[in-house]
Amino acid sequence: MKKNIISVTTTANIALIKYWGKRDERLMLPAKSSLSVGLSELTTTTTFEHAEHDSIQASELHQPHFEKKIIHFVNEFRRDYDIAQPIKITTHNQFPTAAGLASSASGFAALVLGLNKLLDLRLSNQELSQRARLGSGSAARSVFGGFVVWHKGTLANGNDCFAEELFDAHHWPTLRILVIVVDASIKKMSSRDGMRLTVATSPSFKTWCAKSEQRISAMQQAIATRDLEQVGMLAETDWHGMYGAMRDTQPPLEYLSDASWVVIKTVQHLRAAGTPCYFTTDAGPNVKILCEEQDMGIIEQTIMALNKVKNIIRNRVACEPIIT
Ligand code: PMV
């Protein structure tokens, strides 16, 4: 049964084993596999309805060209599925757009899930993730909640490149991911441009890709046993590899600010003093901290006392997208 108005809420995700660099730019195929966890509080809600003519309303269109990207994405989708109907789309993020909080991941995942439902296309999970990937690589992982692996695949046509959920939100109810917002302004270079430069010029990129690919199964195992220390150490090791490749890119990429480094050092000090906590970052200055629920208080107190942080968003592992 086709419904007239569809509402979709999706969540951003943070990669524990990172995606950085493509093996095919046009098809958006990644150079390596990645593994992420969904962030319960970083949500995008998008509504879809049939209309007389196309329209896009976005409450936060801070990112340059974001609206154009959405229109292009929707048009390609309709072309590929031979659909002519005009659609009205309204989208709203609950978090700062384009500050390294992966708003494009939840945004494009919501678009795919909503169009699939509104147009009654009945795409499989695999197809949904493949379609979302064309908007933004990490969006392939946001069509699910929980812990998600995105397989890089080896086929030139990308048919074996898709994401799948490994564990749902109930698997690890005490895990917390604190998003430490140090700067909510627009990032300097898009991840797309940054990745392209890294692939073209970084001497360490290929070695990191090979090592990182092997970490996927170790990370899956560590999550299976809810081993925070192992998850955290693997995530940090992988982050160091990505960061190293960003830094030996020509010209070097730097997405972190001084405040990001102060937070990272504080995580290291807290850990040395006996509080289990681990950090990661993406293509932006905000830092994400992995910890258990019971340690959240001391970590937050210590971080806020630095006076460098705008706010902290407490996340659990995200549930599945909500489609109504
Ligand atoms: O999906 P994009 O183009 O926003 O790239 C995301 C890249 C990182 O956030 C840095 C890492 C990742 O795996 O999400």
Short mmCIF file of C-alpha atoms in Angstrom, two decimals, residues 10 14 68 72 90 100 112 145 147 154 158 165 210 235 247 267 306:
data_model
loop_
_atom_site.label_atom_id
_atom_site.label_comp_id
_atom_site.label_asym_id
_atom_site.label_seq_id
_atom_site.Cartn_x
_atom_site.Cartn_y
_atom_site.Cartn_z
CA THR A 10 18.07 8.06 10.68
CA ILE A 14 31.10 7.00 13.77
CA LYS A 68 22.13 20.98 -4.99
CA HIS A 72 20.98 15.77 -7.94
CA THR A 90 11.62 18.41 4.10
CA GLY A 100 32.68 16.41 11.19
CA VAL A 112 17.05 6.50 0.27
CA GLY A 145 21.36 1.14 13.34
CA PHE A 147 27.19 -1.85 14.54
CA THR A 154 36.47 -6.17 -5.30
CA GLY A 158 30.53 -2.39 -7.11
CA GLU A 165 24.40 -4.73 10.28
CA ALA A 210 46.09 -3.09 4.06
CA ALA A 235 39.82 2.14 17.00
CA ARG A 247 49.18 14.37 7.51
CA VAL A 267 41.44 11.07 27.20
CA LEU A 306 39.02 22.27 30.32
#
